[in-house]
Tab-separated table of C-alpha atoms and ligand atoms in Angstrom:
chain	number	residue	atom	x	y	z
A	3	MET	CA	41.538	1.711	-6.875
A	4	SER	CA	44.089	1.461	-9.637
A	5	PHE	CA	47.042	3.557	-10.865
A	6	GLU	CA	46.512	4.656	-14.379
A	7	ILE	CA	48.732	6.257	-17.069
A	8	ASP	CA	46.809	8.047	-19.795
A	9	LEU	CA	48.689	9.237	-22.763
A	10	ALA	CA	45.464	9.903	-24.859
A	11	GLY	CA	45.942	12.938	-27.183
A	12	ARG	CA	49.783	12.417	-27.234
A	13	THR	CA	51.763	11.217	-30.351
A	14	ALA	CA	54.773	9.139	-29.696
A	15	LEU	CA	57.352	8.159	-32.194
A	16	VAL	CA	59.531	5.030	-31.449
A	17	THR	CA	62.584	4.497	-33.607
A	18	GLY	CA	63.646	1.030	-34.582
A	19	ALA	CA	60.245	-0.237	-33.291
A	20	GLY	CA	59.686	-3.020	-35.855
A	21	GLN	CA	60.810	-5.741	-33.380
A	22	HIS	CA	61.985	-6.749	-29.915
A	23	ILE	CA	62.387	-3.860	-27.346
A	24	GLY	CA	61.088	-0.992	-29.648
A	25	ARG	CA	58.066	-3.184	-30.478
A	26	ALA	CA	57.239	-3.672	-26.793
A	27	ILE	CA	57.816	0.018	-26.113
A	28	ALA	CA	55.453	0.938	-29.106
A	29	CYS	CA	52.732	-1.519	-27.956
A	30	ALA	CA	52.879	-0.320	-24.369
A	31	LEU	CA	52.698	3.326	-25.346
A	32	ALA	CA	49.675	2.511	-27.519
A	33	ARG	CA	47.979	0.503	-24.670
A	34	ALA	CA	48.365	3.734	-22.587
A	35	GLY	CA	46.411	5.626	-25.241
A	36	ALA	CA	49.082	7.361	-27.286
A	37	LYS	CA	48.991	7.386	-31.097
A	38	VAL	CA	52.287	5.516	-32.009
A	39	VAL	CA	54.447	6.071	-34.972
A	40	VAL	CA	56.437	2.976	-35.516
A	41	ASN	CA	59.702	3.738	-37.305
A	42	ASP	CA	61.923	1.181	-38.860
A	43	ILE	CA	63.931	0.651	-41.992
A	44	VAL	CA	62.366	-2.623	-42.633
A	45	ALA	CA	58.777	-2.097	-43.934
A	46	GLU	CA	57.403	-5.520	-42.980
A	47	ARG	CA	58.561	-5.042	-39.362
A	48	ALA	CA	57.139	-1.656	-39.013
A	49	ASN	CA	53.824	-2.720	-40.636
A	50	SER	CA	53.435	-5.831	-38.509
A	51	VAL	CA	53.770	-3.843	-35.311
A	52	VAL	CA	51.209	-1.275	-36.454
A	53	LYS	CA	48.874	-4.163	-37.341
A	54	GLU	CA	49.393	-5.531	-33.778
A	55	ILE	CA	48.693	-2.089	-32.237
A	56	GLU	CA	45.490	-1.651	-34.364
A	57	GLU	CA	44.338	-5.109	-33.627
A	58	ALA	CA	44.551	-4.404	-29.922
A	59	GLY	CA	42.503	-1.295	-30.455
A	60	GLY	CA	45.199	1.185	-30.495
A	61	GLN	CA	46.370	3.836	-33.030
A	62	GLY	CA	49.442	3.130	-35.172
A	63	LEU	CA	51.217	4.543	-38.038
A	64	ALA	CA	54.433	3.206	-39.849
A	65	ALA	CA	57.170	5.707	-40.661
A	66	LEU	CA	59.890	4.179	-42.806
A	67	PHE	CA	63.044	6.150	-42.592
A	68	ASP	CA	66.742	5.512	-41.699
A	69	VAL	CA	67.657	7.345	-38.534
A	70	THR	CA	71.120	8.084	-40.016
A	71	ASP	CA	69.666	9.946	-43.015
A	72	PRO	CA	69.018	13.600	-41.769
A	73	GLN	CA	66.852	14.402	-44.818
A	74	GLY	CA	64.685	11.393	-44.277
A	75	VAL	CA	64.437	12.067	-40.668
A	76	HIS	CA	63.346	15.603	-41.094
A	77	SER	CA	60.760	14.973	-43.850
A	78	SER	CA	59.110	12.315	-41.589
A	79	ILE	CA	59.375	13.954	-38.229
A	80	ASP	CA	58.691	17.575	-39.233
A	81	SER	CA	55.121	16.608	-40.235
A	82	LEU	CA	54.563	14.141	-37.427
A	83	ALA	CA	55.661	16.600	-34.679
A	84	PRO	CA	55.553	13.904	-31.936
A	85	ASP	CA	55.079	14.883	-28.246
A	86	ILE	CA	57.051	11.918	-27.198
A	87	LEU	CA	60.268	10.639	-29.013
A	88	VAL	CA	61.741	7.342	-28.017
A	89	ASN	CA	65.235	6.940	-29.527
A	90	ASN	CA	65.194	3.189	-29.238
A	91	VAL	CA	67.038	2.198	-32.458
A	92	GLY	CA	70.406	0.403	-31.904
A	93	ASN	CA	72.435	-1.918	-34.092
A	94	THR	CA	74.159	-4.310	-31.853
A	95	GLY	CA	73.706	-6.881	-34.625
A	96	ALA	CA	71.308	-9.624	-33.532
A	97	GLY	CA	68.246	-7.988	-35.086
A	98	ASN	CA	69.871	-6.051	-37.840
A	99	PRO	CA	68.216	-5.996	-41.213
A	100	PRO	CA	69.503	-8.270	-43.955
A	101	GLY	CA	72.580	-6.635	-45.545
A	102	GLN	CA	73.440	-4.543	-42.528
A	103	ALA	CA	76.914	-5.443	-40.968
A	104	THR	CA	76.813	-7.236	-37.697
A	105	PHE	CA	78.502	-5.804	-34.595
A	106	ASP	CA	82.264	-6.290	-34.527
A	107	THR	CA	83.164	-7.522	-31.021
A	108	SER	CA	86.874	-7.760	-31.571
A	109	HIS	CA	89.047	-6.103	-28.979
A	110	PHE	CA	89.517	-2.354	-29.753
A	111	VAL	CA	93.168	-2.696	-30.593
A	112	LYS	CA	92.074	-5.070	-33.430
A	113	SER	CA	88.993	-3.251	-34.485
A	114	ASP	CA	88.748	-1.744	-37.928
A	115	PRO	CA	88.091	2.132	-37.533
A	116	ALA	CA	85.658	1.737	-40.517
A	117	SER	CA	83.382	-0.481	-38.155
A	118	TRP	CA	82.919	2.380	-35.755
A	119	ASP	CA	81.045	4.743	-38.077
A	120	ALA	CA	77.967	2.416	-38.281
A	121	LEU	CA	77.726	2.275	-34.415
A	122	PHE	CA	78.128	6.027	-34.031
A	123	GLY	CA	75.701	6.666	-36.923
A	124	VAL	CA	72.847	4.772	-35.392
A	125	ASN	CA	73.435	4.958	-31.555
A	126	LEU	CA	74.585	8.526	-31.349
A	127	PHE	CA	74.047	10.545	-34.439
A	128	GLY	CA	70.694	8.852	-35.320
A	129	VAL	CA	69.575	9.864	-31.734
A	130	MET	CA	70.716	13.531	-32.450
A	131	HIS	CA	69.159	13.753	-35.829
A	132	CYS	CA	65.827	12.532	-34.514
A	133	THR	CA	65.915	14.724	-31.489
A	134	ARG	CA	67.014	17.719	-33.567
A	135	ALA	CA	64.026	17.180	-35.759
A	136	ALA	CA	61.445	16.556	-32.990
A	137	LEU	CA	62.440	19.320	-30.570
A	138	PRO	CA	61.109	22.550	-32.292
A	139	ALA	CA	57.327	21.379	-32.108
A	140	MET	CA	57.886	20.209	-28.453
A	141	ILE	CA	59.264	23.638	-27.526
A	142	GLU	CA	56.546	25.258	-29.478
A	143	ARG	CA	53.863	23.546	-27.388
A	144	SER	CA	55.910	23.675	-24.141
A	145	TRP	CA	55.776	20.001	-23.596
A	146	GLY	CA	57.837	17.194	-24.775
A	147	ARG	CA	59.549	13.909	-23.771
A	148	VAL	CA	62.856	12.549	-25.203
A	149	ILE	CA	63.654	9.149	-24.019
A	150	THR	CA	66.887	7.399	-25.219
A	151	ILE	CA	67.634	3.686	-24.870
A	152	ILE	CA	71.235	3.156	-23.995
A	153	SER	CA	73.169	0.106	-22.800
A	154	ASP	CA	74.871	-0.891	-19.600
A	155	ALA	CA	77.896	-1.381	-21.852
A	156	ALA	CA	78.152	2.329	-21.649
A	157	ARG	CA	78.205	2.167	-17.813
A	158	VAL	CA	80.194	-1.010	-17.115
A	159	PRO	CA	83.525	-2.089	-18.595
A	160	GLU	CA	82.864	-4.886	-21.072
A	161	ARG	CA	85.444	-6.383	-23.477
A	162	GLY	CA	84.719	-6.171	-27.197
A	163	MET	CA	82.331	-3.297	-26.655
A	164	ALA	CA	84.549	-0.108	-26.733
A	165	ALA	CA	83.107	1.628	-29.701
A	166	TYR	CA	79.453	0.620	-28.935
A	167	ALA	CA	79.993	1.936	-25.365
A	168	ALA	CA	81.484	5.153	-26.672
A	169	ALA	CA	78.395	5.746	-28.912
A	170	LYS	CA	75.953	4.915	-26.103
A	171	ALA	CA	77.694	6.960	-23.539
A	172	GLY	CA	77.791	9.799	-26.026
A	173	ALA	CA	73.955	9.473	-26.262
A	174	ALA	CA	73.759	9.756	-22.481
A	175	GLY	CA	76.004	12.828	-22.326
A	176	PHE	CA	74.144	14.365	-25.222
A	177	SER	CA	70.847	13.782	-23.282
A	178	ARG	CA	72.162	15.353	-20.015
A	179	ALA	CA	73.489	18.479	-21.760
A	180	LEU	CA	70.255	18.763	-23.823
A	181	ALA	CA	68.093	18.582	-20.634
A	182	SER	CA	69.771	21.648	-19.411
A	183	GLU	CA	68.845	23.589	-22.419
A	184	VAL	CA	65.140	22.505	-22.862
A	185	GLY	CA	63.918	22.112	-19.240
A	186	ARG	CA	62.533	25.572	-19.080
A	187	SER	CA	60.472	24.807	-22.284
A	188	GLY	CA	58.639	21.837	-20.632
A	189	VAL	CA	60.683	19.220	-22.331
A	190	THR	CA	62.305	16.424	-20.344
A	191	VAL	CA	65.282	14.355	-21.527
A	192	ASN	CA	66.128	11.033	-20.104
A	193	CYS	CA	67.924	7.707	-20.779
A	194	VAL	CA	67.016	4.169	-19.939
A	195	SER	CA	70.059	1.885	-19.710
A	196	LEU	CA	69.465	-1.842	-20.363
A	197	GLY	CA	71.104	-5.088	-19.343
A	198	THR	CA	70.770	-8.079	-21.569
A	199	ILE	CA	67.223	-8.591	-22.813
A	200	GLN	CA	65.961	-12.017	-23.731
A	201	SER	CA	65.740	-12.548	-27.503
A	202	GLU	CA	65.581	-15.545	-29.871
A	203	HIS	CA	69.492	-15.316	-29.853
A	204	VAL	CA	69.909	-15.344	-26.034
A	205	GLN	CA	67.412	-17.451	-24.098
A	206	PRO	CA	67.336	-20.398	-21.650
A	207	GLY	CA	67.152	-23.746	-23.227
A	208	ARG	CA	69.335	-22.684	-26.194
A	209	ASN	CA	72.958	-22.017	-25.529
A	210	ASP	CA	72.516	-23.050	-21.808
A	211	GLU	CA	76.337	-22.605	-21.061
A	212	ARG	CA	76.309	-19.117	-22.570
A	213	TYR	CA	73.186	-18.303	-20.801
A	214	ARG	CA	74.400	-19.252	-17.420
A	215	LYS	CA	77.648	-17.206	-17.905
A	216	ILE	CA	75.627	-14.126	-18.922
A	217	LEU	CA	73.276	-14.506	-16.034
A	218	LYS	CA	75.967	-14.795	-13.344
A	219	PRO	CA	76.307	-11.000	-12.362
A	220	TYR	CA	72.521	-10.298	-12.345
A	221	LEU	CA	71.166	-9.964	-8.857
A	222	VAL	CA	67.603	-10.871	-10.130
A	223	PRO	CA	68.498	-14.152	-11.793
A	224	ARG	CA	66.740	-13.782	-15.214
A	225	LEU	CA	67.273	-11.949	-18.408
A	226	GLY	CA	65.318	-8.922	-19.085
A	227	GLN	CA	62.006	-9.075	-21.051
A	228	PRO	CA	61.286	-6.323	-23.615
A	229	SER	CA	58.284	-5.319	-21.377
A	230	ASP	CA	60.736	-4.446	-18.518
A	231	PRO	CA	62.043	-1.174	-20.152
A	232	ALA	CA	58.702	-0.628	-21.923
A	233	SER	CA	56.928	-0.064	-18.570
A	234	LEU	CA	59.649	2.542	-17.505
A	235	VAL	CA	59.397	4.358	-20.831
A	236	VAL	CA	55.550	4.728	-20.392
A	237	PHE	CA	56.029	6.224	-17.025
A	238	LEU	CA	58.763	8.667	-18.204
A	239	ALA	CA	56.516	9.551	-21.071
A	240	SER	CA	53.593	10.502	-18.602
A	241	GLY	CA	52.756	13.553	-16.558
A	242	TYR	CA	53.912	11.584	-13.512
A	243	ALA	CA	57.430	12.124	-14.653
A	244	ASP	CA	57.227	16.001	-15.208
A	245	TRP	CA	60.065	16.492	-12.634
A	246	ILE	CA	62.414	14.022	-13.833
A	247	THR	CA	65.084	15.151	-16.321
A	248	GLY	CA	68.712	14.753	-17.163
A	249	GLN	CA	68.903	11.278	-15.733
A	250	THR	CA	69.852	7.674	-16.843
A	251	TYR	CA	67.830	4.911	-15.260
A	252	PRO	CA	69.090	1.385	-15.279
A	253	VAL	CA	66.686	-1.423	-16.119
A	254	ASN	CA	69.102	-4.299	-15.611
A	255	GLY	CA	68.103	-6.760	-12.915
A	256	GLY	CA	70.869	-5.350	-10.663
A	257	TYR	CA	73.655	-6.167	-13.304
A	258	SER	CA	75.183	-2.702	-12.394
A	259	PRO	CA	74.326	-0.601	-9.279
A	260	SER	CA	73.706	3.089	-9.406
A	261	LEU	CA	73.815	5.672	-6.631
B	318	NAD	N1	68.980	-6.457	-26.846
B	318	NAD	C1	69.697	-6.240	-25.682
B	318	NAD	O1	69.985	-7.133	-24.820
B	318	NAD	C2	70.093	-4.810	-25.446
B	318	NAD	C3	70.833	-4.450	-24.381
B	318	NAD	C4	71.113	-3.253	-24.064
B	318	NAD	C5	70.786	-2.204	-24.913
B	318	NAD	N2	69.932	-2.496	-25.959
B	318	NAD	C6	69.491	-1.382	-26.819
B	318	NAD	O2	68.108	-1.581	-26.879
B	318	NAD	C7	67.682	-0.880	-28.121
B	318	NAD	C8	66.788	-1.988	-28.807
B	318	NAD	O3	67.505	-3.101	-29.014
B	318	NAD	P1	66.858	-4.366	-29.759
B	318	NAD	O4	67.730	-5.684	-29.186
B	318	NAD	O5	65.514	-4.401	-29.701
B	318	NAD	O6	67.364	-4.176	-31.305
B	318	NAD	P2	67.012	-5.107	-32.606
B	318	NAD	O7	68.213	-5.222	-33.355
B	318	NAD	O8	66.287	-6.324	-32.141
B	318	NAD	O9	65.899	-4.138	-33.265
B	318	NAD	C9	66.386	-2.866	-33.851
B	318	NAD	C10	65.475	-2.380	-35.001
B	318	NAD	O10	65.835	-1.289	-35.496
B	318	NAD	C11	65.718	-1.339	-36.867
B	318	NAD	N3	66.917	-0.453	-37.476
B	318	NAD	C12	68.131	-0.787	-37.614
B	318	NAD	N4	68.824	0.278	-38.112
B	318	NAD	C13	67.972	1.264	-38.310
B	318	NAD	C14	68.002	2.598	-38.750
B	318	NAD	N5	69.259	3.012	-39.227
B	318	NAD	N6	66.983	3.351	-38.827
B	318	NAD	C15	65.675	2.820	-38.530
B	318	NAD	N7	65.559	1.552	-38.009
B	318	NAD	C16	66.712	0.878	-37.887
B	318	NAD	C17	65.946	-2.779	-37.275
B	318	NAD	O11	65.328	-3.039	-38.451
B	318	NAD	C18	65.105	-3.504	-36.129
B	318	NAD	O12	63.887	-3.689	-36.417
B	318	NAD	C19	68.949	-0.588	-28.852
B	318	NAD	O13	69.143	0.798	-28.665
B	318	NAD	C20	70.049	-1.348	-28.241
B	318	NAD	O14	71.242	-0.814	-28.298
B	318	NAD	C21	69.557	-3.791	-26.322
């Protein structure tokens, strides 16, 4: 006997899915049977994930828009009418497209207020724009899932992260309030909060000193893999999670506990 999640017949949109965590989420949703719309602003990234999904026998489609551009968001999402929206996009810096500013990790007192806009634009307003565009069709069909990827930086004090933490905590507050408005329409709204996920920039064997320092507070002594949050997202997107809404779930190797 096996436990199966079947998302056949559902369309899922994953933002910023051209690489890393979004890519893993998109591929996992496709393996569960959903048709997956892969959003990114970098065409090669989105197209390569669509190719990967199709080569594995799934259904994928690229949607190239910037989540901070309300017009672009609406013109794509209005016609796609996804059943499942995964607000994955974030702009911490490591995977930013060429030309996009990297994350300013100076202490808040030294930060340039102009640098806050990009963090709020993607991590909070991008989430709100995409959700605003996707909700009407979900409410119309009395079923929908909004899942937003936030960061433990929003839950645990971390130096150099104040503006990013504020934007991510804003996305969590937005999700809780929204859950109260749409629960009776069959739409659930949840967040998944991540600890550090291994990438080409943070991994054992490279920057070993930095790696050991990062790992210290983790109860499970390894970094996360993109597949760790992907599994939870697939579960939250499924019918098994019908009675779960307004919550934030940490996927963080025990980095921060939660009651
Ligand atoms: N990587 C980590 O350790 C970590 C930890 C905690 C939380 N998170 C969160 O997880 C999510 C995914 O992180 P990641 O590390 O995979 O990110 P990443 O930087 O590797 O990938 C983000 C993708 O989004 C795309 N993108 C950037 N701006 C966009 C925009 N305006 N519109 C559309 N696409 C855009 C980029 O081209 C890129 O392909 C983010 O929300 C991030 O804040 C990541």
